[in-house]
């Protein structure tokens, strides 16, 4: 497992090392040579403690299983998934816990192409009808990114997906309990985008 035992693979490592390990895992996945893909067994699950080195917040989309696309084994990363990686108090509290209590140095927000949650928000804004129930929370949270991208822009979906990742990153960087460690460099919050066609994760600049 030498390929995966980088410096970042532990709480208290640096954000840079954690990012390198995460992206190395994605490259293994893309190349069709995952180290852990074959080892999704109860024995592997029971083999150790958790020492996560990153927390990834992604979408519920069934095509984007986060541990798989980063080729991570049990205990390596914490994963949070909501529709369109929308934040709420439970999500923020979970990230605060992982960063504050488990000492994790890296938070990645991962959007993906053709996101149904963003598409649903585009459609809701186009017809001017807010959905009922708690679905409205998702639309409300994604709507500013769609408006910024321009509802009439033919490329509104890919543009809004990127803006929504960046907005989510900015919100987390300003979070009450995250802003301090982010300011000192102990923790990094970064945005990424998953390509459904290639399996590749690309980092997004802050924009
Ligand atoms: Zn999605």
Tab-separated table of C-alpha atoms and ligand atoms in Angstrom:
chain	number	residue	atom	x	y	z
A	1	UNK	CA	0.000	0.000	0.000
A	2	UNK	CA	3.001	2.272	-0.445
A	3	UNK	CA	1.238	4.265	-3.122
A	4	UNK	CA	-1.330	5.432	-0.634
A	5	UNK	CA	0.736	5.959	2.487
A	6	UNK	CA	1.606	9.605	1.950
A	7	UNK	CA	2.156	12.120	4.660
A	8	UNK	CA	-1.378	13.383	4.286
A	9	UNK	CA	-2.943	10.106	5.231
A	10	UNK	CA	-3.406	11.016	8.824
A	11	UNK	CA	-5.103	13.619	10.916
A	12	UNK	CA	-2.769	16.498	11.561
A	13	UNK	CA	-1.006	16.239	8.186
A	14	UNK	CA	-0.843	19.222	5.870
A	15	UNK	CA	-3.629	20.251	3.496
A	16	UNK	CA	-1.181	19.972	0.589
A	17	UNK	CA	-0.229	16.380	1.386
A	18	UNK	CA	-3.869	15.454	1.901
A	19	UNK	CA	-4.762	16.914	-1.477
A	20	UNK	CA	-1.919	15.064	-3.189
A	21	UNK	CA	-3.129	11.765	-1.728
A	22	UNK	CA	-6.729	12.415	-2.707
A	23	UNK	CA	-5.818	13.287	-6.294
A	24	UNK	CA	-3.421	10.340	-6.527
A	25	UNK	CA	-6.353	8.113	-5.577
A	26	UNK	CA	-8.469	9.654	-8.323
A	27	UNK	CA	-5.687	8.982	-10.848
A	28	UNK	CA	-5.618	5.317	-9.804
A	29	UNK	CA	-9.392	5.194	-10.288
A	30	UNK	CA	-9.202	6.849	-13.713
A	31	UNK	CA	-6.428	4.537	-14.856
A	32	UNK	CA	-8.491	1.490	-13.945
A	33	UNK	CA	-5.949	0.383	-11.355
A	34	UNK	CA	-7.510	1.103	-7.984
A	35	UNK	CA	-5.726	-0.293	-4.948
A	36	UNK	CA	-8.860	-0.572	-2.835
A	37	UNK	CA	-11.514	-1.283	-5.429
A	38	UNK	CA	-11.068	-5.007	-4.965
A	39	UNK	CA	-11.027	-4.838	-1.197
A	40	UNK	CA	-14.537	-3.793	-0.248
A	41	UNK	CA	-14.968	-6.558	2.270
A	42	UNK	CA	-16.098	-6.813	5.858
A	43	UNK	CA	-12.579	-7.898	6.789
A	44	UNK	CA	-11.127	-4.696	5.341
A	45	UNK	CA	-13.812	-2.663	7.078
A	46	UNK	CA	-12.937	-4.202	10.432
A	47	UNK	CA	-9.192	-3.931	9.959
A	48	UNK	CA	-8.461	-0.669	11.691
A	49	UNK	CA	-9.388	2.567	13.371
A	50	UNK	CA	-10.433	5.606	11.477
A	51	UNK	CA	-7.711	8.136	10.798
A	52	UNK	CA	-9.317	10.237	8.109
A	53	UNK	CA	-7.183	12.836	6.367
A	54	UNK	CA	-9.884	14.562	4.321
A	55	UNK	CA	-13.602	15.216	4.291
A	56	UNK	CA	-15.344	15.331	0.936
A	57	UNK	CA	-18.746	16.964	0.524
A	58	UNK	CA	-20.386	15.771	-2.665
A	59	UNK	CA	-23.731	15.242	-4.363
A	60	UNK	CA	-26.110	12.319	-3.838
A	61	UNK	CA	-25.868	11.460	-7.552
A	62	UNK	CA	-25.636	7.667	-7.794
A	63	UNK	CA	-22.886	7.965	-10.413
A	64	UNK	CA	-20.481	9.703	-8.031
A	65	UNK	CA	-19.575	7.335	-5.164
A	66	UNK	CA	-16.873	9.334	-3.428
A	67	UNK	CA	-14.787	6.598	-1.797
A	68	UNK	CA	-14.621	4.805	-5.148
A	69	UNK	CA	-13.679	7.759	-7.334
A	70	UNK	CA	-10.858	8.644	-4.931
A	71	UNK	CA	-9.890	4.982	-4.444
A	72	UNK	CA	-9.989	5.252	-0.660
A	73	UNK	CA	-10.144	2.461	1.850
A	74	UNK	CA	-12.092	2.242	5.104
A	75	UNK	CA	-11.103	4.858	7.664
A	76	UNK	CA	-9.391	7.160	5.143
A	77	UNK	CA	-11.893	9.876	4.283
A	78	UNK	CA	-15.124	11.199	5.719
A	79	UNK	CA	-17.894	11.622	3.201
A	80	UNK	CA	-20.968	13.822	3.280
A	81	UNK	CA	-23.469	13.784	0.441
A	82	UNK	CA	-26.514	15.974	-0.111
A	83	UNK	CA	-28.410	16.969	-3.253
A	84	UNK	CA	-26.128	19.406	-5.071
A	85	UNK	CA	-23.774	19.338	-2.031
A	86	UNK	CA	-26.106	21.846	-0.376
A	87	UNK	CA	-25.163	22.944	3.117
A	88	UNK	CA	-27.385	22.890	6.162
A	89	UNK	CA	-26.604	22.909	9.870
A	90	UNK	CA	-26.114	19.161	10.062
A	91	UNK	CA	-23.592	19.268	7.211
A	92	UNK	CA	-21.729	22.221	8.687
A	93	UNK	CA	-21.688	20.659	12.134
A	94	UNK	CA	-20.353	17.413	10.676
A	95	UNK	CA	-17.518	19.215	8.901
A	96	UNK	CA	-16.751	21.218	12.050
A	97	UNK	CA	-16.556	17.937	13.961
A	98	UNK	CA	-14.219	16.274	11.480
A	99	UNK	CA	-11.923	19.290	11.298
A	100	UNK	CA	-12.034	20.219	14.972
A	101	UNK	CA	-12.237	16.856	16.702
A	102	UNK	CA	-10.532	14.520	14.232
A	103	UNK	CA	-7.903	17.044	13.113
A	104	UNK	CA	-8.582	16.614	9.408
A	105	UNK	CA	-6.639	19.177	7.304
A	106	UNK	CA	-8.596	19.126	4.039
A	107	UNK	CA	-12.204	19.838	3.089
A	108	UNK	CA	-13.115	19.266	-0.542
A	109	UNK	CA	-16.424	20.346	-2.077
A	110	UNK	CA	-16.998	18.208	-5.147
A	111	UNK	CA	-19.518	19.176	-7.786
A	112	UNK	CA	-20.104	17.208	-10.952
A	113	UNK	CA	-21.207	17.747	-14.531
A	114	UNK	CA	-24.908	17.296	-15.401
A	115	UNK	CA	-25.951	17.715	-11.763
A	116	UNK	CA	-29.687	17.055	-11.448
A	117	UNK	CA	-30.065	19.317	-8.412
A	118	UNK	CA	-28.625	22.282	-10.294
A	119	UNK	CA	-30.682	21.395	-13.366
A	120	UNK	CA	-33.848	21.276	-11.225
A	121	UNK	CA	-32.994	24.715	-9.863
A	122	UNK	CA	-32.531	26.099	-13.382
A	123	UNK	CA	-35.959	24.739	-14.328
A	124	UNK	CA	-37.609	26.055	-11.149
A	125	UNK	CA	-36.246	29.536	-11.816
A	126	UNK	CA	-37.225	29.412	-15.486
A	127	UNK	CA	-40.857	28.609	-14.746
A	128	UNK	CA	-40.863	30.779	-11.644
A	129	UNK	CA	-42.141	28.031	-9.390
A	130	UNK	CA	-40.507	27.075	-6.125
A	131	UNK	CA	-40.930	23.392	-5.246
A	132	UNK	CA	-42.701	22.380	-2.062
A	133	UNK	CA	-41.381	20.590	0.968
A	134	UNK	CA	-37.741	20.556	1.925
A	135	UNK	CA	-36.807	20.362	-1.738
A	136	UNK	CA	-37.277	24.123	-1.638
A	137	UNK	CA	-34.185	24.345	0.584
A	138	UNK	CA	-32.028	22.805	-2.137
A	139	UNK	CA	-33.402	25.144	-4.786
A	140	UNK	CA	-33.022	28.188	-2.533
A	141	UNK	CA	-29.396	27.342	-1.802
A	142	UNK	CA	-28.454	26.665	-5.437
A	143	UNK	CA	-30.468	29.541	-6.943
A	144	UNK	CA	-27.855	32.307	-6.390
A	145	UNK	CA	-25.302	30.373	-8.460
A	146	UNK	CA	-27.830	29.946	-11.274
A	147	UNK	CA	-28.747	33.624	-11.193
A	148	UNK	CA	-25.075	34.621	-11.248
A	149	UNK	CA	-24.432	32.300	-14.202
A	150	UNK	CA	-27.332	33.868	-16.089
A	151	UNK	CA	-30.599	31.989	-16.433
A	152	UNK	CA	-30.748	32.706	-20.180
A	153	UNK	CA	-27.178	31.656	-20.912
A	154	UNK	CA	-27.190	28.495	-23.067
A	155	UNK	CA	-24.356	27.183	-20.875
A	156	UNK	CA	-26.144	28.019	-17.629
A	157	UNK	CA	-25.918	24.456	-16.279
A	158	UNK	CA	-22.127	23.958	-16.428
A	159	UNK	CA	-21.547	27.574	-15.398
A	160	UNK	CA	-23.901	27.346	-12.428
A	161	UNK	CA	-22.383	24.030	-11.337
A	162	UNK	CA	-18.949	25.701	-11.097
A	163	UNK	CA	-20.274	28.810	-9.386
A	164	UNK	CA	-22.175	26.713	-6.881
A	165	UNK	CA	-19.008	24.806	-5.936
A	166	UNK	CA	-17.140	28.090	-5.451
A	167	UNK	CA	-19.957	29.592	-3.393
A	168	UNK	CA	-20.059	26.517	-1.173
A	169	UNK	CA	-16.276	26.706	-0.685
A	170	UNK	CA	-16.481	30.394	0.261
A	171	UNK	CA	-19.298	29.759	2.721
A	172	UNK	CA	-17.316	27.011	4.445
A	173	UNK	CA	-14.161	29.141	4.604
A	174	UNK	CA	-16.191	31.723	6.526
A	175	UNK	CA	-17.828	29.178	8.832
A	176	UNK	CA	-17.565	30.113	12.524
A	177	UNK	CA	-15.384	27.161	13.498
A	178	UNK	CA	-13.498	26.766	10.210
A	179	UNK	CA	-12.412	30.349	9.542
A	180	UNK	CA	-9.698	30.241	12.229
A	181	UNK	CA	-7.906	27.078	11.088
A	182	UNK	CA	-8.298	28.189	7.458
A	183	UNK	CA	-6.649	31.538	8.282
A	184	UNK	CA	-3.643	29.833	9.882
A	185	UNK	CA	-3.289	27.351	7.021
A	186	UNK	CA	-3.932	24.333	9.250
A	187	UNK	CA	-6.969	23.552	7.102
A	188	UNK	CA	-7.729	24.114	3.423
A	189	UNK	CA	-11.167	24.200	1.838
A	190	UNK	CA	-10.993	23.514	-1.891
A	191	UNK	CA	-13.449	23.000	-4.730
A	192	UNK	CA	-13.360	20.249	-7.323
A	193	UNK	CA	-15.369	19.059	-10.272
A	194	UNK	CA	-16.003	15.451	-11.257
A	195	UNK	CA	-16.236	14.549	-14.930
A	196	UNK	CA	-18.796	11.765	-15.373
A	197	UNK	CA	-17.291	10.771	-18.726
A	198	UNK	CA	-13.659	10.355	-17.703
A	199	UNK	CA	-13.868	9.834	-13.953
A	200	UNK	CA	-11.423	12.675	-13.460
A	201	UNK	CA	-11.532	15.189	-10.616
A	202	UNK	CA	-10.237	18.656	-11.529
A	203	UNK	CA	-9.538	21.284	-8.917
A	204	UNK	CA	-11.402	24.548	-9.393
A	205	UNK	CA	-9.563	27.790	-8.828
A	206	UNK	CA	-11.314	30.085	-6.332
A	207	UNK	CA	-12.794	32.162	-9.211
B	1	LIG	ZN1	-25.643	16.278	-8.490
